[in-house]
mmCIF file of C-alpha atoms in Angstrom:
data_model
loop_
_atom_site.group_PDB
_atom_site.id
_atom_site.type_symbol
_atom_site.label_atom_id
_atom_site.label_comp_id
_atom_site.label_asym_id
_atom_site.label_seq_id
_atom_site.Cartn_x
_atom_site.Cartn_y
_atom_site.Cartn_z
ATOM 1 C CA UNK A 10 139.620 30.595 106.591
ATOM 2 C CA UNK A 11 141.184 26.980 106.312
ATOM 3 C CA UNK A 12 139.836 24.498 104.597
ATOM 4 C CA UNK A 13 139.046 21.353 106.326
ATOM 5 C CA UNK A 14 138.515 17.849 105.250
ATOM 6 C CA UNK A 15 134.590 18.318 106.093
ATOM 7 C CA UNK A 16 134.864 21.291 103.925
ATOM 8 C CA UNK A 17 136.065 18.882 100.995
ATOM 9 C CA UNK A 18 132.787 17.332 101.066
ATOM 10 C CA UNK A 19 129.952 20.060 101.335
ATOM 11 C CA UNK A 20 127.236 20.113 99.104
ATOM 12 C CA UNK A 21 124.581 22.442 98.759
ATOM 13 C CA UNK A 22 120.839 21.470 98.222
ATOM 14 C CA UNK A 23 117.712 24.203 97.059
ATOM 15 C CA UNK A 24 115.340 24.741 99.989
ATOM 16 C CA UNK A 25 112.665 27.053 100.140
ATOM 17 C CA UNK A 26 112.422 29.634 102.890
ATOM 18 C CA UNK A 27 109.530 30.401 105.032
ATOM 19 C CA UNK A 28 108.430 33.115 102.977
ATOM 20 C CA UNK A 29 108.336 30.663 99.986
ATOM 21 C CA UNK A 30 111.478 31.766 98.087
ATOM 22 C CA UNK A 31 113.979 29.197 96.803
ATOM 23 C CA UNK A 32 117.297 29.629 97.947
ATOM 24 C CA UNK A 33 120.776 27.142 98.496
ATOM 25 C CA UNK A 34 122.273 26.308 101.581
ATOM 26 C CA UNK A 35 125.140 23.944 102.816
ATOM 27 C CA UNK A 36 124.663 20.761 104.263
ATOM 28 C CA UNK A 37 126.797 20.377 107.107
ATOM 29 C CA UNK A 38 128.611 17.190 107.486
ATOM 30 C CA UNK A 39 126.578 15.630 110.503
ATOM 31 C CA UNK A 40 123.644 16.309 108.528
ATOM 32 C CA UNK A 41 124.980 14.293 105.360
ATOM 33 C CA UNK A 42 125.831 11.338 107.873
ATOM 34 C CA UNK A 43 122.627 11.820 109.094
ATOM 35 C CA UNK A 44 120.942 11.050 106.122
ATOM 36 C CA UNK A 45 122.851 8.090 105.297
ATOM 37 C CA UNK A 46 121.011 4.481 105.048
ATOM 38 C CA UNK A 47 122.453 1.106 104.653
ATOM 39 C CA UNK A 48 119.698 -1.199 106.543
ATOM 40 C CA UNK A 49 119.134 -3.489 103.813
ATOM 41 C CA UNK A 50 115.393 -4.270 105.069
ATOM 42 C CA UNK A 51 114.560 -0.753 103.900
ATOM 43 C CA UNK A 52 116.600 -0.486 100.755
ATOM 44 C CA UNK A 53 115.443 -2.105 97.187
ATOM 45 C CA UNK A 54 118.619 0.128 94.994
ATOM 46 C CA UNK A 55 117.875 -2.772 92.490
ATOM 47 C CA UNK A 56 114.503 -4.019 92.239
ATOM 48 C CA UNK A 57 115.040 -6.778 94.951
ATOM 49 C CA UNK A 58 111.983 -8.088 95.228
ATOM 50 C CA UNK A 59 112.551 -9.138 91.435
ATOM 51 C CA UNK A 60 113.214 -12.927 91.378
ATOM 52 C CA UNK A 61 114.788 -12.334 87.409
ATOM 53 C CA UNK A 62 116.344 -9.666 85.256
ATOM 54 C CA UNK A 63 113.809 -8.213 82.723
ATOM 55 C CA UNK A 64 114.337 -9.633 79.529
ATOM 56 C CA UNK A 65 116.543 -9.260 77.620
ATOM 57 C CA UNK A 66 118.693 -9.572 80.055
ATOM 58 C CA UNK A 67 120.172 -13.113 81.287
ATOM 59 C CA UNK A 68 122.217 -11.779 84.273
ATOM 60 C CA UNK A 69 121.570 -8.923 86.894
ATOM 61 C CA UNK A 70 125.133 -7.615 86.457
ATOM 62 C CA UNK A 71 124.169 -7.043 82.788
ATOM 63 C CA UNK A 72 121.319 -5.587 83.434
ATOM 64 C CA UNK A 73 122.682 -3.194 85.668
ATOM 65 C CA UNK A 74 125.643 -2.738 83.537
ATOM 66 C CA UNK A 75 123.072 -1.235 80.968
ATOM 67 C CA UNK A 76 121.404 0.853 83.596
ATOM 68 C CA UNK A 77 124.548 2.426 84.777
ATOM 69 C CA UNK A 78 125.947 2.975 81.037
ATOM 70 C CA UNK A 79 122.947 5.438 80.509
ATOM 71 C CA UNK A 80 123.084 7.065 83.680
ATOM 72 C CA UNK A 81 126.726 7.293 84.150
ATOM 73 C CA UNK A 82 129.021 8.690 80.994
ATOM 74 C CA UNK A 83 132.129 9.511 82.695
ATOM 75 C CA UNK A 84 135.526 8.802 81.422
ATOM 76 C CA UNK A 85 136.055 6.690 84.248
ATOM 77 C CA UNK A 86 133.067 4.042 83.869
ATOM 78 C CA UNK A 87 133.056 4.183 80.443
ATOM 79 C CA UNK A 88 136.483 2.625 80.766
ATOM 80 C CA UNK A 89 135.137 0.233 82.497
ATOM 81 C CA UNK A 90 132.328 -0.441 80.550
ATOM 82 C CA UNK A 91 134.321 -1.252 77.412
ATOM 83 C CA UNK A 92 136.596 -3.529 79.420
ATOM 84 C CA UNK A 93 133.744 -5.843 81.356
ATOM 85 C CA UNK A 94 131.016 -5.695 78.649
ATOM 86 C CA UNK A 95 132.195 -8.563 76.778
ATOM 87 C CA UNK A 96 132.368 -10.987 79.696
ATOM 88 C CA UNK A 97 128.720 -10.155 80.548
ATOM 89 C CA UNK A 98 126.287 -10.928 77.461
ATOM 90 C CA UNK A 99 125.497 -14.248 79.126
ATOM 91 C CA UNK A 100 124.966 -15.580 82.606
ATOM 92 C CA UNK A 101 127.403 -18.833 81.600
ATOM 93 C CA UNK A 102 129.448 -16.252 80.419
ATOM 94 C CA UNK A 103 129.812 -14.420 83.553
ATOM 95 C CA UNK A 104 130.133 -17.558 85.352
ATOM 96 C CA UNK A 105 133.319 -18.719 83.527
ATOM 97 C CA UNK A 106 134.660 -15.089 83.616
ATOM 98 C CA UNK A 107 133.787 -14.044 87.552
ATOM 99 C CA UNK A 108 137.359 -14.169 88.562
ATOM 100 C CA UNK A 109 138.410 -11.599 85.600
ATOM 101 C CA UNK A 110 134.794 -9.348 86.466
ATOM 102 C CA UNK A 111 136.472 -8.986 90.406
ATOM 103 C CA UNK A 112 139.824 -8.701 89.016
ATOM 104 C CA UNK A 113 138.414 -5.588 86.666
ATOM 105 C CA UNK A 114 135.683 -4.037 88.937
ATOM 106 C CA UNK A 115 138.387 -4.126 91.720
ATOM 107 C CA UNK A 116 141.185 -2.644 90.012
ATOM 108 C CA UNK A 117 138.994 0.405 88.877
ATOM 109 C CA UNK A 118 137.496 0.982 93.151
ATOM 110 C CA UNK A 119 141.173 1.553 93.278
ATOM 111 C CA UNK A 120 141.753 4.296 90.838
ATOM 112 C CA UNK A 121 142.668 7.731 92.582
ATOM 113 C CA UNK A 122 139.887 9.994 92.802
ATOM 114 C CA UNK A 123 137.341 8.453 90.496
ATOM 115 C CA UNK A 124 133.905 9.254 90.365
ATOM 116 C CA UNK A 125 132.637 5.668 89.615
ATOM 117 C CA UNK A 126 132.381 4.805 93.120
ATOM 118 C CA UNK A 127 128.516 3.973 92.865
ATOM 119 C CA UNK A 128 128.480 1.812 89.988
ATOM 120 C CA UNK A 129 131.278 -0.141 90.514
ATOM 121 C CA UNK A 130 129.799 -1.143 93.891
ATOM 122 C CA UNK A 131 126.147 -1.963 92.730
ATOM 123 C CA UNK A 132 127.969 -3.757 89.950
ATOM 124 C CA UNK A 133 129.607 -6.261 92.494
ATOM 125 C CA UNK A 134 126.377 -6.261 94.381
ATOM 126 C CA UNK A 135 125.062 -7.537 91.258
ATOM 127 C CA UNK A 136 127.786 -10.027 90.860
ATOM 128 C CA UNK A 137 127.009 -11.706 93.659
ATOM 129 C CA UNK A 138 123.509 -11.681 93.329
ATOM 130 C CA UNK A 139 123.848 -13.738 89.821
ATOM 131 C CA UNK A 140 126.536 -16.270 91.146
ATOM 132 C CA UNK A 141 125.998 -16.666 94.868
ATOM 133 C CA UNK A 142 127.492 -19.463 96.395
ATOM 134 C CA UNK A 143 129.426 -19.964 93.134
ATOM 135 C CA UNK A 144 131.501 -16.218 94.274
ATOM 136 C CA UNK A 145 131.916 -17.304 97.331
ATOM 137 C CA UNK A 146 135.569 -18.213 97.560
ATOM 138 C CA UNK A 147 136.395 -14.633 96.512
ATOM 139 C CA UNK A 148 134.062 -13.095 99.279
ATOM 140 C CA UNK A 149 137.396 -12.228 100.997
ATOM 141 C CA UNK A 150 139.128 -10.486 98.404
ATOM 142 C CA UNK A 151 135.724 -8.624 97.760
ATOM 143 C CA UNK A 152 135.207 -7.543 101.153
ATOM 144 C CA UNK A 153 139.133 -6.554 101.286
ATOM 145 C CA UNK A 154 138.569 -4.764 98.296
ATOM 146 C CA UNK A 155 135.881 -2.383 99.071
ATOM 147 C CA UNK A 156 136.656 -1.661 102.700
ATOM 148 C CA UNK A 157 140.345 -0.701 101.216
ATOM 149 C CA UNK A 158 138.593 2.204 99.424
ATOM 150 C CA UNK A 159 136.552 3.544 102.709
ATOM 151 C CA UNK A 160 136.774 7.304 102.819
ATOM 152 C CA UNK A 161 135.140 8.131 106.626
ATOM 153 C CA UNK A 162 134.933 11.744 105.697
ATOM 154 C CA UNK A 163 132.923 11.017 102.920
ATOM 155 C CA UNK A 164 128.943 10.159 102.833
ATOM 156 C CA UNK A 165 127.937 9.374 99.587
ATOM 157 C CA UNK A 166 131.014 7.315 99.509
ATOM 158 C CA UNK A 167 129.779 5.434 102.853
ATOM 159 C CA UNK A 168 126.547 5.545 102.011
ATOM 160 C CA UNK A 169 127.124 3.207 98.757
ATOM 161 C CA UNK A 170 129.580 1.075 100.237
ATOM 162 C CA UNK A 171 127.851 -0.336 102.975
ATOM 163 C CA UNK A 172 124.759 -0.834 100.833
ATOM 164 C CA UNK A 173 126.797 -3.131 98.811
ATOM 165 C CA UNK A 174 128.014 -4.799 101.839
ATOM 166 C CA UNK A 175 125.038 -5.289 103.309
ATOM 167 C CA UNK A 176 123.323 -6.866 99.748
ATOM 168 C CA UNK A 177 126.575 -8.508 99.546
ATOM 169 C CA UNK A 178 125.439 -10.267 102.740
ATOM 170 C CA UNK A 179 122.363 -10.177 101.536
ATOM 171 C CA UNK A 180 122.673 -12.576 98.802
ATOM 172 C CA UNK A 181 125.915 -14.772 100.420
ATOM 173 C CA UNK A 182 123.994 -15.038 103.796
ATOM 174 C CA UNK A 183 123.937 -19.210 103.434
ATOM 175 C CA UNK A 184 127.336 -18.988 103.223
ATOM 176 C CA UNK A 185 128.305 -16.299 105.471
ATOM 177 C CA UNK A 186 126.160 -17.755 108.482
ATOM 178 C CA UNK A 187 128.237 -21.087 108.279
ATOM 179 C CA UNK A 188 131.744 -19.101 108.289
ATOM 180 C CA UNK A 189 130.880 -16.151 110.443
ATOM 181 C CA UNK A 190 134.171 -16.596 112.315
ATOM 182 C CA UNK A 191 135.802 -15.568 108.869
ATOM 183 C CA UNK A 192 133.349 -12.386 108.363
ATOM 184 C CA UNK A 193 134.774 -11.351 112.256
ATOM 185 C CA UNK A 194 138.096 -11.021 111.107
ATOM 186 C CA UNK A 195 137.597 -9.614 107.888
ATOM 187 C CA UNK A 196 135.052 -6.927 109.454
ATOM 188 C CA UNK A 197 135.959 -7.030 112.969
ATOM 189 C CA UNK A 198 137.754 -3.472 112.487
ATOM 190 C CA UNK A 199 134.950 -1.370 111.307
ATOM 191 C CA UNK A 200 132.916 -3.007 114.365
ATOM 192 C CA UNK A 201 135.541 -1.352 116.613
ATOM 193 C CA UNK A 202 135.773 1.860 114.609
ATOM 194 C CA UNK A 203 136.782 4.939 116.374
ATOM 195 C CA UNK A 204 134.323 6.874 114.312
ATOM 196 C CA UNK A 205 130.782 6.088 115.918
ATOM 197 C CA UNK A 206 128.942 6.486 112.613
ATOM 198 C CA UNK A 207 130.784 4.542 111.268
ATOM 199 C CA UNK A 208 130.834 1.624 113.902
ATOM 200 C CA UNK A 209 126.668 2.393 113.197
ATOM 201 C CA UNK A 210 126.851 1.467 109.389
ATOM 202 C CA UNK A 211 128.905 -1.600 109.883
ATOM 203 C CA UNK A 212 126.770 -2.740 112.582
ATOM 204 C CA UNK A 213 123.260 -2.142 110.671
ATOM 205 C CA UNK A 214 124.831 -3.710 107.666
ATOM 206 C CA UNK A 215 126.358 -6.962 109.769
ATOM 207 C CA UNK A 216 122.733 -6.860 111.156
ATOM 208 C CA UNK A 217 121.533 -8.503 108.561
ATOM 209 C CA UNK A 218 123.186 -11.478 109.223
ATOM 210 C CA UNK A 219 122.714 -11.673 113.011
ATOM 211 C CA UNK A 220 119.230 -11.443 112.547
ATOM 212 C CA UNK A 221 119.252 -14.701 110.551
ATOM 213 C CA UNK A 222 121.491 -17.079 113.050
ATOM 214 C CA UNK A 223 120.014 -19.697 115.184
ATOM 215 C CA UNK A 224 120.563 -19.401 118.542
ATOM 216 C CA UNK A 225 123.234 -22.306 117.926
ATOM 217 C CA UNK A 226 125.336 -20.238 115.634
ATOM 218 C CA UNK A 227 125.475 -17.264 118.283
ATOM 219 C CA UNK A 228 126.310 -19.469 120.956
#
């Protein structure tokens, strides 16, 4: 039998059967999209309700940068790692370095077929979480970025993208709700997508903003 695209993607998961034995089974693709969840209301990937880092941490990218370098010790983010841990010991530091962070963190979504996906995206979630309105003038390039690396035949890939999109617009919202002309062209596509699931995850993660406009700004 062929292999499809879909068939790229299976994973299997342990269930137990009704007589109580544990056994593997494929999840088909609809049930992987199924599963997926981006609505930022529901999602707390990094301790949101946190107003700081913990100590010692002076930035959240640093903290998460530390999180991620003992969960994740693939070839690929270790690169990384070694490359963007010097610009990140201090939040003035990561201030003055933000444009070379995007540049790196950017550069490595881009790699062929690497497995640092996750990371790399929480990372720039992070980002703009520490600077704000301070990233703000790169929000374009960011967004341009990560929808460049959009894989619709992939869920976990989905999955962590539009969380990062959605905290993205999470943390920029002040911004964002005073330019949303510029977030319609720059996300007006997936809005229009001719996959319906994924026309769903852009619209629950542009939700977020929507839900915070005036009736002014919608007019």
């Amino acid at each position: 039998k062929r292999k499809t695209m879909k068939d790229k993607y299976r994973v299997k998961e342990l269930t137990r059967t009704e007589s109580g034995q544990l056994r593997y089974r494929y999840i088909s693709f609809s049930e992987r999209i199924g599963r997926v969840s981006v609505d930022v209301y529901r999602l707390d990937p990094t301790k949101q309700t946190r107003d700081a880092p913990h100590e010692p941490y002076q930035s959240w990218i640093e903290e998460r940068l530390e999180h991620w370098r003992l969960t994740d010790s693939t070839a690929y983010f270790s690169a990384f790692r070694r490359e963007v841990h010097p610009l990140t010991r201090s939040l003035p530091q990561v201030l003055h370095s933000q444009r070379k962070i995007i540049d790196m963190i950017l550069t490595h979504l881009a790699i062929p077929n690497t497995t640092a996906h996750e990371p790399l995206l929480d990372l720039l979630t992070a980002l703009c979480r520490d600077l704000r309105f301070q990233i703000y003038p790169h929000f374009p390039r960011i967004l341009r970025g990560q929808l460049a690396i959009l894989d619709e035949q992939d869920p976990d890939l989905l999955e962590h993208l539009f969380r990062s999109i959605g905290f993205i617009f999470k943390y920029l919202q002040k911004q964002l709700l005073r330019d949303l002309d510029r977030v319609i062209v720059l996300y007006g596509s997936l809005l229009v997508h001719e996959k319906e699931y994924v026309r769903l995850f852009a619209a629950e993660s542009y939700a977020y903003l929507l839900r915070r406009c005036s009736d002014e700004t919608l007019e």
